[in-house]
Coordinates of C-alpha atoms in Angstrom, one line a residue:
Chain A
X1420 CA -0.2 0.0 0.2
X1421 CA 2.7 2.8 0.8
X1422 CA 4.8 2.1 -2.6
X1423 CA 1.4 2.7 -4.3
X1424 CA 1.5 5.9 -2.6
X1425 CA 5.0 6.4 -3.2
X1426 CA 3.9 6.3 -7.1
X1427 CA 1.7 8.5 -7.4
X1428 CA 3.5 11.8 -7.6
X1429 CA 5.5 10.3 -10.3
X1430 CA 1.9 9.9 -12.4
X1431 CA 1.0 13.1 -11.5
X1432 CA 4.5 14.5 -13.3
X1433 CA 3.3 13.3 -16.1
X1434 CA 0.1 15.8 -16.6
X1435 CA 1.3 18.7 -16.1
X1436 CA 4.4 18.1 -19.0
X1437 CA 1.1 17.0 -21.0
X1438 CA -0.5 20.3 -20.7
X1439 CA 2.4 21.8 -21.2
X1440 CA 2.9 19.9 -24.5
X1441 CA -0.7 21.4 -25.4
X1442 CA 0.7 24.7 -24.2
X1443 CA 2.9 24.7 -27.1
X1444 CA 0.7 23.8 -30.2
X1445 CA 0.3 27.5 -31.2
X1446 CA 4.2 27.9 -31.1
X1447 CA 6.0 28.2 -34.2
X1448 CA 7.1 25.7 -36.9
X1449 CA 11.2 26.2 -36.1
X1450 CA 10.9 25.8 -32.2
X1451 CA 8.8 22.8 -32.4
X1452 CA 11.0 19.4 -33.3
X1453 CA 13.0 21.1 -30.1
X1454 CA 9.7 20.7 -28.0
X1455 CA 9.1 17.4 -29.6
X1456 CA 12.6 16.2 -28.9
X1457 CA 12.3 17.6 -25.2
X1458 CA 8.9 15.8 -24.7
X1459 CA 10.3 12.7 -25.8
X1460 CA 13.6 12.6 -24.1
X1461 CA 11.4 13.9 -21.1
X1462 CA 9.1 11.0 -21.2
X1463 CA 12.1 8.4 -21.7
X1464 CA 13.4 10.2 -18.3
X1465 CA 10.1 9.2 -16.8
X1466 CA 9.7 5.5 -17.8
X1467 CA 13.5 5.4 -16.4
X1468 CA 11.8 7.0 -13.4
X1469 CA 9.1 4.8 -13.3
X1470 CA 10.9 1.3 -13.7
X1471 CA 13.1 2.7 -10.9
X1472 CA 10.6 3.4 -8.6
X1473 CA 8.6 -0.2 -9.7
X1474 CA 12.0 -1.8 -8.5
X1475 CA 12.4 0.3 -5.1
X1476 CA 8.7 -0.5 -4.7
X1477 CA 9.4 -4.5 -4.6
X1478 CA 12.1 -4.0 -2.6
X1479 CA 10.2 -2.0 -0.2
X1480 CA 7.7 -4.2 -0.2
X1481 CA 10.0 -7.1 0.7
X1482 CA 10.5 -4.9 3.7
X1483 CA 7.5 -4.7 4.6
X1484 CA 6.5 -8.5 4.5
X1485 CA 9.3 -9.4 7.4
X1486 CA 8.5 -6.3 9.7
X1487 CA 5.0 -6.1 9.9
X1488 CA 2.9 -4.2 12.3
X1489 CA 3.3 -6.4 15.9
X1490 CA 7.1 -6.8 14.9
X1491 CA 7.5 -3.0 14.5
X1492 CA 5.8 -2.6 18.0
X1493 CA 8.2 -5.0 19.2
X1494 CA 6.5 -8.2 20.1
X1495 CA 6.4 -11.1 18.3
X1496 CA 4.9 -12.0 14.7
X1497 CA 1.1 -12.6 14.7
X1498 CA 0.2 -13.4 11.5
X1499 CA 0.8 -16.7 8.7
X1500 CA 1.0 -14.4 5.8
X1501 CA 4.3 -15.3 3.9
X1502 CA 4.4 -18.8 5.1
X1503 CA 1.3 -20.1 3.8
X1504 CA 2.9 -20.2 0.2
X1505 CA 4.8 -22.7 1.2
X1506 CA 2.0 -24.9 2.6
X1507 CA 1.6 -27.0 -0.3
X1508 CA 5.3 -28.5 -0.4
X1509 CA 4.1 -29.9 3.0
X1510 CA 6.7 -27.9 5.0
X1511 CA 6.2 -27.0 8.4
X1512 CA 5.2 -24.1 9.7
Chain B
X1032 CA -6.2 -17.6 -2.4
X1033 CA -9.3 -19.9 -2.1
X1034 CA -12.6 -18.0 -2.7
X1035 CA -13.7 -18.5 0.6
X1036 CA -17.3 -17.7 1.0
X1037 CA -19.8 -17.0 4.3
X1038 CA -20.9 -20.3 4.2
X1039 CA -17.8 -21.9 5.0
X1040 CA -16.5 -19.2 6.7
X1041 CA -19.2 -19.2 9.1
X1042 CA -19.0 -23.1 10.2
X1043 CA -15.2 -22.3 11.0
X1044 CA -16.4 -20.7 14.0
X1045 CA -15.9 -22.8 17.5
X1046 CA -19.1 -23.9 19.4
X1047 CA -17.3 -24.9 22.9
X1048 CA -13.9 -23.0 22.6
X1049 CA -13.6 -19.7 24.1
X1050 CA -13.3 -16.6 21.2
X1051 CA -14.7 -13.1 21.9
X1052 CA -17.5 -11.9 19.7
X1053 CA -15.7 -10.8 16.9
X1054 CA -12.2 -9.4 16.0
X1055 CA -8.8 -10.2 17.0
X1056 CA -7.4 -11.8 20.5
X1057 CA -4.2 -13.3 21.2
X1058 CA -2.3 -14.0 24.8
X1059 CA -4.5 -15.1 27.7
X1060 CA -3.9 -12.8 30.7
X1061 CA -4.0 -12.5 34.2
X1062 CA -6.9 -15.8 34.7
X1063 CA -7.7 -16.0 38.4
X1064 CA -10.4 -17.5 40.4
X1065 CA -12.3 -14.6 42.3
X1066 CA -15.6 -14.5 44.8
X1067 CA -16.9 -17.7 42.7
X1068 CA -15.9 -16.5 39.3
X1069 CA -13.3 -17.6 36.7
X1070 CA -11.7 -14.6 35.1
X1071 CA -10.4 -14.7 32.0
X1072 CA -8.5 -11.6 30.4
X1073 CA -7.0 -11.5 27.0
X1074 CA -5.1 -9.3 24.5
X1075 CA -7.7 -7.7 22.3
X1076 CA -8.1 -5.3 19.5
X1077 CA -11.9 -4.3 19.4
X1078 CA -11.2 -2.3 16.3
X1079 CA -10.2 -5.6 13.6
X1080 CA -9.9 -9.2 13.1
X1081 CA -6.0 -8.8 12.9
X1082 CA -3.2 -7.5 15.8
X1083 CA -3.2 -4.1 16.8
X1084 CA -4.8 -1.6 19.2
X1085 CA -4.2 -3.9 21.9
X1086 CA -6.5 -3.4 25.0
X1087 CA -7.8 -6.3 27.9
X1088 CA -10.8 -8.0 27.1
X1089 CA -12.4 -9.9 29.9
X1090 CA -14.9 -12.5 30.3
X1091 CA -16.2 -14.4 33.6
X1092 CA -17.1 -18.2 33.7
X1093 CA -18.8 -20.2 36.9
X1094 CA -17.2 -23.3 35.5
X1095 CA -14.2 -22.6 32.5
X1096 CA -16.8 -23.5 29.5
X1097 CA -19.5 -21.5 29.6
X1098 CA -18.5 -17.3 30.0
X1099 CA -20.1 -14.3 30.0
X1100 CA -18.4 -11.2 27.9
X1101 CA -17.3 -8.4 30.3
X1102 CA -16.6 -4.7 29.4
X1103 CA -13.0 -4.3 28.2
X1104 CA -10.9 -4.4 31.7
X1105 CA -8.3 -1.6 30.7
X1106 CA -7.5 0.2 27.5
X1107 CA -4.4 2.7 26.7
X1108 CA -5.3 5.6 28.2
X1109 CA -1.7 6.4 29.3
X1110 CA 1.4 7.5 28.1
X1111 CA 3.2 4.3 29.6
X1112 CA 0.7 2.0 28.1
X1113 CA -0.3 4.3 24.9
X1114 CA 0.7 1.4 22.3
X1115 CA -1.1 -1.4 23.9
X1116 CA -1.9 -2.8 27.4
X1117 CA 0.3 -6.1 26.8
X1118 CA 0.7 -9.3 28.6
X1119 CA 0.3 -9.5 32.3
X1120 CA -0.2 -12.0 35.4
X1121 CA -2.5 -11.9 38.5
X1122 CA -1.1 -12.4 41.9
X1123 CA -3.0 -13.0 45.2
X1124 CA -1.6 -11.0 48.1
X1125 CA -2.1 -12.2 51.6
X1126 CA -5.1 -10.7 52.6
X1127 CA -6.9 -12.0 49.2
X1128 CA -6.5 -9.0 47.6
X1129 CA -5.4 -8.7 43.6
X1130 CA -2.7 -7.1 41.9
X1131 CA -1.9 -7.2 38.3
X1132 CA 1.3 -6.5 36.8
X1133 CA 1.0 -5.9 33.0
X1134 CA 3.4 -4.4 30.3
X1135 CA 3.0 -1.6 28.8
X1136 CA 3.9 -0.1 25.3
X1137 CA 4.9 3.4 26.1
X1138 CA 4.2 6.6 23.6
X1139 CA 7.8 5.7 22.5
X1140 CA 7.2 1.8 22.2
X1141 CA 9.5 1.2 25.2
X1142 CA 8.3 -2.0 27.1
X1143 CA 7.6 -0.6 30.8
X1144 CA 5.7 -3.0 33.4
X1145 CA 3.0 -1.3 35.3
X1146 CA 0.5 -1.8 38.2
X1147 CA -3.3 -2.4 38.5
X1148 CA -5.8 -3.4 40.7
X1149 CA -9.8 -3.8 40.9
X1150 CA -11.5 -0.5 42.1
X1151 CA -13.9 -2.3 43.9
X1152 CA -12.5 -5.6 45.5
X1153 CA -16.1 -6.4 46.8
X1154 CA -17.2 -6.5 43.3
X1155 CA -16.7 -10.5 42.3
X1156 CA -17.1 -9.3 38.6
X1157 CA -13.7 -7.3 39.3
X1158 CA -15.5 -4.7 36.3
X1159 CA -13.1 -1.6 37.2
X1160 CA -9.5 -1.9 37.2
X1161 CA -7.3 1.3 38.6
X1162 CA -4.0 1.8 37.2
X1163 CA -1.1 2.9 39.9
X1164 CA -0.2 6.5 39.9
X1165 CA 3.3 5.7 40.0
X1166 CA 3.4 3.5 37.1
X1167 CA 5.8 2.5 35.3
X1168 CA 7.2 0.3 38.2
X1169 CA 10.0 -1.3 36.2
X1170 CA 11.5 -0.1 33.0
X1171 CA 14.3 -1.9 31.0
X1172 CA 17.3 -2.2 32.9
X1173 CA 21.1 -1.4 31.3
X1174 CA 22.1 -4.0 28.9
X1175 CA 18.1 -4.7 28.0
X1176 CA 16.6 -3.5 24.6
X1177 CA 13.5 -1.7 25.1
X1178 CA 11.9 -3.9 23.0
X1179 CA 13.1 -6.9 25.1
X1180 CA 11.1 -6.5 28.0
X1181 CA 7.9 -7.8 28.8
X1182 CA 5.2 -10.5 30.5
X1183 CA 5.7 -10.5 33.9
X1184 CA 4.8 -13.5 35.6
X1185 CA 2.4 -14.1 38.8
X1186 CA 4.3 -13.1 41.7
X1187 CA 5.5 -16.1 44.4
X1188 CA 6.8 -15.5 47.9
X1189 CA 10.6 -16.0 48.8
X1190 CA 11.5 -17.6 52.3
X1191 CA 12.0 -14.1 53.4
X1192 CA 8.9 -13.1 52.9
X1193 CA 9.3 -11.1 49.7
X1194 CA 7.4 -11.2 46.6
X1195 CA 9.6 -12.7 43.5
X1196 CA 8.8 -11.9 39.6
X1197 CA 10.4 -12.9 36.3
X1198 CA 10.3 -11.5 33.1
X1199 CA 11.6 -12.7 29.9
X1200 CA 14.3 -11.1 27.6
X1201 CA 17.2 -11.6 26.0
X1202 CA 20.9 -10.1 25.7
X1203 CA 22.2 -11.1 21.9
X1204 CA 20.6 -14.8 20.9
X1205 CA 20.8 -15.7 24.5
X1206 CA 16.9 -15.8 26.3
X1207 CA 17.0 -14.8 29.7
X1208 CA 14.5 -14.5 32.4
X1209 CA 15.2 -11.8 34.6
X1210 CA 14.3 -12.0 38.4
X1211 CA 13.1 -8.8 40.7
X1212 CA 12.0 -8.7 44.4
X1213 CA 9.3 -6.6 45.8
X1214 CA 7.6 -6.3 49.4
X1215 CA 4.8 -3.4 47.8
X1216 CA 4.5 -4.7 44.1
X1217 CA 5.7 -0.8 43.4
X1218 CA 9.2 -0.8 44.3
X1219 CA 11.5 -3.3 42.8
X1220 CA 14.9 -4.7 43.8
X1221 CA 16.8 -6.3 40.6
X1222 CA 19.0 -9.4 41.2
X1223 CA 21.8 -9.3 39.2
X1224 CA 21.8 -13.3 38.9
X1225 CA 19.3 -14.5 36.2
X1226 CA 16.4 -17.5 36.9
X1227 CA 17.4 -19.0 34.0
X1228 CA 19.5 -18.7 30.4
X1229 CA 19.8 -20.6 27.0
X1230 CA 21.9 -19.7 24.4
X1231 CA 20.9 -19.5 21.0
X1232 CA 17.1 -19.3 22.1
X1233 CA 16.4 -15.8 21.3
X1234 CA 13.6 -13.4 22.9
X1235 CA 11.7 -15.3 25.9
X1236 CA 8.3 -14.0 25.7
X1237 CA 5.4 -14.9 28.3
X1238 CA 7.5 -16.5 30.6
X1239 CA 5.7 -18.7 33.3
X1240 CA 7.1 -20.2 36.5
X1241 CA 5.5 -22.6 39.1
X1242 CA 5.7 -25.5 41.1
X1243 CA 4.8 -28.8 40.3
X1244 CA 4.4 -31.9 43.0
X1245 CA 6.7 -35.1 42.5
X1246 CA 4.0 -37.2 44.5
X1247 CA 0.7 -35.8 44.1
X1248 CA -1.9 -35.3 41.4
X1249 CA -3.1 -31.9 42.9
X1250 CA -1.7 -28.7 41.4
X1251 CA 0.2 -25.8 44.0
X1252 CA 0.2 -22.7 44.6
X1253 CA 3.1 -20.8 43.0
X1254 CA 4.5 -19.8 46.1
X1255 CA 4.9 -23.6 47.2
X1256 CA 8.3 -25.2 47.3
X1257 CA 10.0 -28.4 49.3
X1258 CA 11.7 -31.6 48.8
X1259 CA 8.7 -33.1 47.0
X1260 CA 8.4 -30.3 44.7
X1261 CA 9.8 -29.5 40.9
X1262 CA 9.5 -26.5 39.2
X1263 CA 8.7 -25.5 35.7
X1264 CA 10.0 -23.0 33.6
X1265 CA 8.1 -22.1 30.6
X1266 CA 9.3 -19.6 27.6
X1267 CA 7.7 -18.6 24.3
X1268 CA 9.9 -18.6 21.8
X1269 CA 9.5 -15.0 19.6
X1270 CA 11.6 -16.5 17.1
X1271 CA 9.5 -20.0 16.2
X1272 CA 6.2 -19.1 18.1
X1273 CA 6.6 -22.2 20.1
X1274 CA 6.0 -22.6 23.6
X1275 CA 8.9 -24.4 25.2
X1276 CA 9.1 -26.0 28.9
X1277 CA 11.5 -27.8 31.1
X1278 CA 11.5 -29.3 34.8
X1279 CA 14.2 -28.7 36.8
X1280 CA 14.7 -27.3 40.7
X1281 CA 14.5 -23.9 41.8
X1282 CA 16.9 -22.6 44.4
X1283 CA 15.3 -20.1 46.6
X1284 CA 18.2 -18.4 48.3
X1285 CA 19.8 -17.3 45.2
X1286 CA 16.8 -16.9 42.7
X1287 CA 18.1 -19.6 40.0
X1288 CA 16.7 -22.8 38.5
X1289 CA 18.3 -25.5 37.0
X1290 CA 17.1 -27.9 34.4
X1291 CA 17.1 -32.0 35.5
X1292 CA 18.4 -32.4 31.9
X1293 CA 20.2 -29.6 29.9
X1294 CA 20.0 -31.2 26.9
X1295 CA 16.5 -30.6 26.5
X1296 CA 16.4 -27.2 28.3
X1297 CA 13.6 -24.1 28.0
X1298 CA 13.9 -23.6 24.0
X1299 CA 15.8 -25.9 22.6
X1300 CA 14.3 -27.4 19.6
X1301 CA 14.6 -31.3 20.6
X1302 CA 12.8 -30.1 24.2
X1303 CA 9.8 -30.3 25.6
X1304 CA 7.0 -28.3 24.1
X1305 CA 3.2 -28.3 25.9
X1306 CA 1.8 -28.9 22.5
X1307 CA 3.3 -30.3 19.3
X1308 CA 0.8 -28.2 17.2
X1309 CA -0.2 -24.5 16.9
X1310 CA 0.0 -23.3 20.5
X1311 CA 1.6 -20.2 21.9
X1312 CA 2.3 -17.7 24.7
X1313 CA 0.6 -20.0 27.2
X1314 CA -0.2 -19.2 30.9
X1315 CA -1.0 -21.0 34.1
X1316 CA -3.1 -20.0 37.3
X1317 CA -3.4 -21.8 40.7
X1318 CA -7.0 -22.4 40.7
X1319 CA -7.7 -22.3 44.6
X1320 CA -11.0 -23.2 44.3
X1321 CA -10.5 -27.1 42.8
X1322 CA -6.8 -27.6 44.0
X1323 CA -5.6 -27.7 40.5
X1324 CA -3.3 -25.8 38.0
X1325 CA -5.0 -24.5 35.1
X1326 CA -3.3 -24.0 31.5
X1327 CA -4.4 -21.6 29.4
X1328 CA -2.9 -21.5 25.3
X1329 CA -3.9 -19.1 22.6
X1330 CA -4.6 -20.9 19.5
X1331 CA -3.8 -18.5 16.4
X1332 CA -5.1 -19.0 13.0
X1333 CA -3.3 -20.8 9.8
X1334 CA -5.2 -19.3 6.9
X1335 CA -4.1 -16.2 5.8
X1336 CA -5.0 -12.4 7.1
X1337 CA -7.2 -12.0 4.5
X1338 CA -9.7 -14.9 5.3
X1339 CA -9.7 -13.9 8.9
X1340 CA -10.6 -10.3 8.0
X1341 CA -13.3 -11.6 5.5
X1342 CA -14.6 -13.5 8.3
X1343 CA -14.2 -11.1 11.2
X1344 CA -12.5 -12.5 13.9
X1345 CA -9.1 -14.7 14.6
X1346 CA -7.6 -16.5 17.0
X1347 CA -9.2 -18.7 19.7
X1348 CA -8.3 -20.1 23.2
X1349 CA -7.6 -23.5 24.1
X1350 CA -10.0 -25.5 26.5
X1351 CA -8.3 -25.3 29.7
X1352 CA -6.1 -28.1 30.5
X1353 CA -5.3 -29.2 34.2
X1354 CA -1.3 -29.4 34.1
X1355 CA 0.7 -31.9 36.7
X1356 CA 3.9 -33.7 36.4
X1357 CA 3.9 -37.1 34.9
X1358 CA 4.6 -39.1 38.3
X1359 CA 5.3 -42.3 36.3
X1360 CA 7.8 -40.7 33.9
X1361 CA 8.8 -37.7 36.2
X1362 CA 10.7 -36.3 33.0
X1363 CA 7.2 -34.6 31.1
X1364 CA 4.3 -32.9 32.2
X1365 CA 0.6 -34.3 31.4
X1366 CA -1.9 -32.2 30.6
X1367 CA -5.7 -33.1 30.6
X1368 CA -9.0 -30.8 29.5
X1369 CA -10.5 -29.6 32.9
X1370 CA -13.2 -31.9 33.8
X1371 CA -16.0 -29.6 33.1
X1372 CA -16.2 -29.8 29.6
X1373 CA -17.8 -33.5 30.3
X1374 CA -20.8 -31.4 30.5
X1375 CA -21.0 -30.7 27.1
X1376 CA -21.4 -34.2 25.8
X1377 CA -24.5 -35.1 24.6
X1378 CA -25.3 -38.8 23.1
X1379 CA -22.5 -41.1 23.0
X1380 CA -21.7 -44.5 20.7
X1381 CA -19.3 -47.2 21.6
X1382 CA -17.0 -48.9 19.3
X1383 CA -15.3 -51.7 19.3
X1384 CA -13.4 -52.6 16.0
X1385 CA -10.6 -54.5 14.9
X1386 CA -9.3 -53.3 11.1
X1387 CA -6.7 -55.1 8.9
X1388 CA -3.6 -53.4 7.4
X1389 CA -4.9 -50.8 4.8
X1390 CA -8.3 -50.2 6.1
X1391 CA -10.3 -47.0 6.4
X1392 CA -13.8 -47.6 8.2
X1393 CA -16.6 -45.0 8.8
X1394 CA -17.6 -44.2 12.4
X1395 CA -21.4 -43.6 12.3
X1396 CA -21.7 -41.2 14.4
X1397 CA -23.9 -38.7 12.6
X1398 CA -22.5 -35.0 11.8
X1399 CA -18.8 -34.9 13.1
X1400 CA -18.5 -31.5 13.5
X1401 CA -18.3 -31.0 17.4
X1402 CA -16.8 -34.4 19.0
X1403 CA -15.3 -35.7 22.1
X1404 CA -13.4 -39.3 21.2
X1405 CA -11.6 -41.4 23.6
X1406 CA -9.7 -44.2 22.6
X1407 CA -7.4 -47.2 23.1
X1408 CA -5.6 -48.9 20.5
X1409 CA -3.9 -52.5 20.5
X1410 CA -2.0 -53.9 17.9
X1411 CA -2.1 -57.5 17.5
X1412 CA 0.3 -59.5 19.5
X1413 CA 1.5 -61.8 16.9
X1414 CA 2.3 -59.0 14.9
X1415 CA 4.1 -57.1 17.6
X1416 CA 6.2 -60.6 17.9
X1417 CA 7.1 -60.7 14.3
X1418 CA 8.3 -57.1 13.9
X1419 CA 10.3 -57.4 16.8
X1420 CA 12.2 -60.7 16.3
X1421 CA 12.6 -59.8 12.8
X1422 CA 16.7 -58.8 12.6
X1423 CA 16.3 -57.2 9.6
X1424 CA 14.4 -54.6 10.9
X1425 CA 16.6 -51.7 12.0
X1426 CA 16.1 -49.4 14.7
X1427 CA 14.6 -46.3 13.7
X1428 CA 15.0 -43.7 16.1
X1429 CA 14.8 -40.7 13.5
X1430 CA 11.3 -41.1 12.6
X1431 CA 9.8 -37.6 12.8
X1432 CA 5.8 -37.1 12.0
X1433 CA 7.1 -33.8 10.2
X1434 CA 9.4 -35.3 7.6
X1435 CA 8.2 -38.9 7.4
X1436 CA 5.8 -38.3 5.1
X1437 CA 2.6 -37.8 7.3
X1438 CA -0.7 -40.3 7.3
X1439 CA 0.0 -41.8 4.1
X1440 CA 3.6 -43.3 4.4
X1441 CA 2.9 -46.8 5.4
X1442 CA 5.2 -48.8 7.9
X1443 CA 5.0 -52.1 9.4
X1444 CA 3.1 -50.6 12.6
X1445 CA 1.6 -47.7 11.6
X1446 CA 0.0 -45.2 10.9
X1447 CA -3.6 -46.1 12.3
X1448 CA -6.1 -43.4 14.4
X1449 CA -8.6 -41.5 13.4
X1450 CA -9.6 -39.3 10.1
X1451 CA -11.6 -36.1 11.8
X1452 CA -13.0 -33.7 9.5
X1453 CA -13.2 -35.4 6.8
X1454 CA -15.8 -35.7 3.9
X1455 CA -17.6 -39.1 2.4
X1456 CA -14.6 -39.0 0.0
X1457 CA -11.9 -38.5 1.9
X1458 CA -10.6 -35.6 -0.2
X1459 CA -10.5 -33.5 3.0
X1460 CA -9.3 -35.0 6.1
X1461 CA -7.0 -34.7 9.3
X1462 CA -5.6 -37.9 10.5
X1463 CA -4.6 -37.9 14.2
X1464 CA -2.6 -41.0 14.7
X1465 CA 0.0 -43.1 16.4
X1466 CA 2.7 -44.5 14.6
X1467 CA 5.0 -47.3 15.8
X1468 CA 8.6 -48.0 15.3
X1469 CA 11.2 -50.3 16.0
X1470 CA 13.2 -48.0 19.1
X1471 CA 16.2 -48.6 21.0
X1472 CA 17.0 -52.6 22.0
X1473 CA 14.0 -53.5 20.4
X1474 CA 11.9 -51.5 22.8
X1475 CA 8.6 -49.9 21.2
X1476 CA 9.0 -45.9 19.9
X1477 CA 5.6 -44.3 19.6
X1478 CA 5.0 -41.3 17.9
X1479 CA 1.9 -39.1 18.3
X1480 CA 1.1 -36.9 14.9
X1481 CA -1.5 -35.0 13.5
X1482 CA -1.5 -34.6 9.4
X1483 CA -3.3 -31.2 8.4
X1484 CA -1.9 -31.6 5.0
X1485 CA -5.2 -32.9 3.3
X1486 CA -7.1 -30.9 5.8
X1487 CA -8.7 -28.7 3.1
X1488 CA -8.9 -28.1 -0.8
X1489 CA -8.0 -24.2 0.0
X1490 CA -4.4 -23.4 -0.8
X1491 CA -4.1 -20.1 1.4
X1492 CA -3.8 -22.4 4.6
X1493 CA -0.6 -23.3 6.4
X1494 CA -0.9 -27.2 6.4
X1495 CA 2.0 -28.7 8.6
X1496 CA 2.3 -32.4 9.7
X1497 CA 2.6 -31.8 13.4
X1498 CA 3.7 -34.6 16.0
X1499 CA 5.9 -36.0 18.5
X1500 CA 7.7 -39.2 20.5
X1501 CA 5.4 -39.9 23.4
X1502 CA 6.5 -42.2 26.2
X1503 CA 4.3 -45.5 26.0
X1504 CA 5.3 -47.2 29.7
X1505 CA 5.0 -51.0 30.0
X1506 CA 1.6 -52.5 30.7
X1507 CA 0.1 -49.3 29.2
X1508 CA -2.2 -49.6 25.9
X1509 CA -1.9 -46.8 23.3
X1510 CA -4.3 -44.2 24.1
X1511 CA -5.7 -41.0 22.6
X1512 CA -8.3 -38.4 23.1
X1513 CA -9.8 -36.1 20.4
X1514 CA -11.7 -32.7 20.9
X1515 CA -13.1 -31.6 17.5
X1516 CA -14.5 -28.3 17.4
X1517 CA -15.2 -27.1 14.0
X1518 CA -11.9 -25.3 12.7
X1519 CA -10.1 -26.7 15.9
X1520 CA -8.3 -30.0 16.9
X1521 CA -7.1 -30.7 19.7
X1522 CA -5.1 -34.1 20.6
X1523 CA -4.2 -36.2 23.7
X1524 CA -2.0 -39.0 23.5
X1525 CA -1.1 -41.1 26.5
X1526 CA -3.3 -39.5 28.9
X1527 CA -2.1 -35.9 27.9
X1528 CA 2.3 -36.7 28.0
X1529 CA 1.6 -35.2 24.5
X1530 CA -0.6 -33.2 22.7
X1531 CA -1.3 -31.5 19.5
X1532 CA -3.6 -28.6 18.4
X1533 CA -4.2 -28.1 15.1
X1534 CA -6.4 -25.6 13.3
X1535 CA -8.0 -26.7 10.0
X1536 CA -10.3 -25.1 7.4
X1537 CA -12.5 -27.9 5.3
X1538 CA -14.4 -26.4 2.2
X1539 CA -16.5 -29.7 2.1
X1540 CA -16.3 -31.4 4.9
X1541 CA -18.5 -29.0 6.8
X1542 CA -21.8 -28.7 8.6
X1543 CA -23.8 -32.1 7.7
X1544 CA -20.9 -33.6 5.0
X1545 CA -18.6 -33.9 8.3
X1546 CA -17.7 -37.6 8.7
X1547 CA -15.5 -39.4 11.2
X1548 CA -13.1 -42.5 10.0
X1549 CA -10.9 -45.2 11.9
X1550 CA -8.1 -45.9 9.5
X1551 CA -5.0 -48.7 9.6
X1552 CA -2.6 -47.8 7.3
X1553 CA 0.2 -50.1 8.3
X1554 CA 1.7 -52.8 6.1
X1555 CA 2.0 -55.7 8.6
X1556 CA 0.0 -54.6 11.7
X1557 CA -4.1 -55.9 12.7
X1558 CA -5.3 -53.0 15.4
X1559 CA -8.1 -53.2 18.0
X1560 CA -9.6 -50.0 18.6
X1561 CA -11.5 -49.4 21.4
X1562 CA -13.6 -46.2 21.6
X1563 CA -16.4 -43.8 22.6
X1564 CA -17.5 -40.8 20.8
X1565 CA -19.8 -38.2 21.9
X1566 CA -21.5 -35.6 20.0
X1567 CA -20.6 -32.1 22.1
X1568 CA -23.0 -29.4 22.8
X1569 CA -22.1 -25.6 22.2
X1570 CA -21.1 -23.9 25.4
X1571 CA -23.2 -20.6 26.4
X1572 CA -20.7 -17.7 25.2
X1573 CA -22.4 -14.5 25.1
X1574 CA -22.7 -10.8 26.4
X1575 CA -23.4 -10.7 30.3
X1576 CA -26.8 -9.5 31.3
X1577 CA -27.7 -8.8 34.8
X1578 CA -30.1 -11.9 34.8
X1579 CA -27.0 -13.9 33.5
X1580 CA -25.1 -12.6 36.6
X1581 CA -27.8 -13.2 39.1
X1582 CA -27.5 -9.6 40.5
X1583 CA -30.1 -7.0 40.6
X1584 CA -30.8 -4.8 37.1
X1585 CA -29.2 -1.3 38.1
X1586 CA -32.2 0.4 35.9

């Protein structure tokens, strides 16, 4: 959940950009290719940033799984989540 | 995840085990008997079916079976318990008054010990609790982590007349029990020595310490000591969520305890356990009403948190058990469901069956959702003789329920027992069984197991095979008792020398489709089973009213 929130600002960055692109429509033809290049590069940059955040997202999720709320508060683990996945192998809890 | 629906989830709620009306429960707290009522407090989240926002739930009973929910006893309303009113224990003082010591998680998540007492000692229901104005009475001592200092025990008397408590903790990977003396429960003197410590066992939670008689079958008050007494230390292992105990000798003069057998010390994986299934954070109390020591244990869920949220509740308490030293082996405790559970027995059927190798027999008891089964097994003498006279059969001292394939792995003399919570086609079943092998010096080596691996078709459930070795002495038959109550199965072998509690979540073997089977999956043994099966009534567990309590209404 926390990581979903972390992605939100990145997504929202795209909206101002696309707005600015639409704002540029009346501008001169000479300057347009530069703007297009800028938009493409910015887009690529954003995609790279997005991918980076996805990786970070997975990492933080793993951390959350090991540090549950009771663990963080200072008592023993209370949930089986993360354990039951292996249960089909007949593994002992 | 399995698509749970309300029909299946509703069936999972137990009928005669204690659980709150809804939401999350964990450790038993401060159990006691006072003015005619058994009081049970418990770690409770009033807001959700998952752990958090912990308060002290409270219920009372006349018989440990039928319960009335009372208002919440204590909530986090002070800086020293702002993040949770955690586990604690009750002590009766010499004048009969009660003090309660409990762990508070402070506003900064530091674990401290706090004192509380009943507002009105004349109230048999102990409805209102007052927190001592000088709380906290204990903070983590130097060298102990802020989150490694919790769950004070019931106090016991020293020979010098002081009160003594122990609190679980750890130093690096060594599990320890700290010792404090007090005269007033407000100020404490810490011993430099520890009651006990065991390396590589991690944090000890919910430590329990009590005497057991070497000669008598009655329970002992926590302060009793003497030559006919052994002392038990139990600790709940934070790392493994297993309750381990050991039996040993307590020295009052230096406040230390020594195990009888260091190789099975507290927390060692091959050491003794109250229960070889799912059983944690347990706590005993001395029941002065009937002169017995009673054990409570928290039984969590084996399904997913998502399923718990969907059904709206999580966790049950095991049926309270009497606990005594095994006066025949002197090496283990025996636990047995309190006698009051028999009051729930309805109709019964008695069976004598002889079943050959590789046989599964339906037991005609009607619906098998709520049962109490008591059984004796005998392996045909000729089969036993053949087996033990066969030199080609080697001793198998390493057999373990967990690793030897469960109830489908066939051996010469086992497995045999009952499949509970099974459907007609045995697509779902939970076998509770014995498995006999040749041990050292051609002696019988018996293990008692519960195999939950086929208990449900659902995939989002932990389905372990539980079990352990169980001592069977010369002249003893193999005996087991099983309590079945919807999603919980409690098994007791050899009078309670070995116990296994499991949580199971069938999807087909529910309501009227739940069956009971007797099976013998041995290759070479014919087994005779003599057993009685009782249908079990529902316990009466609901919110209190003035009528229930026999007191005039306040309106």
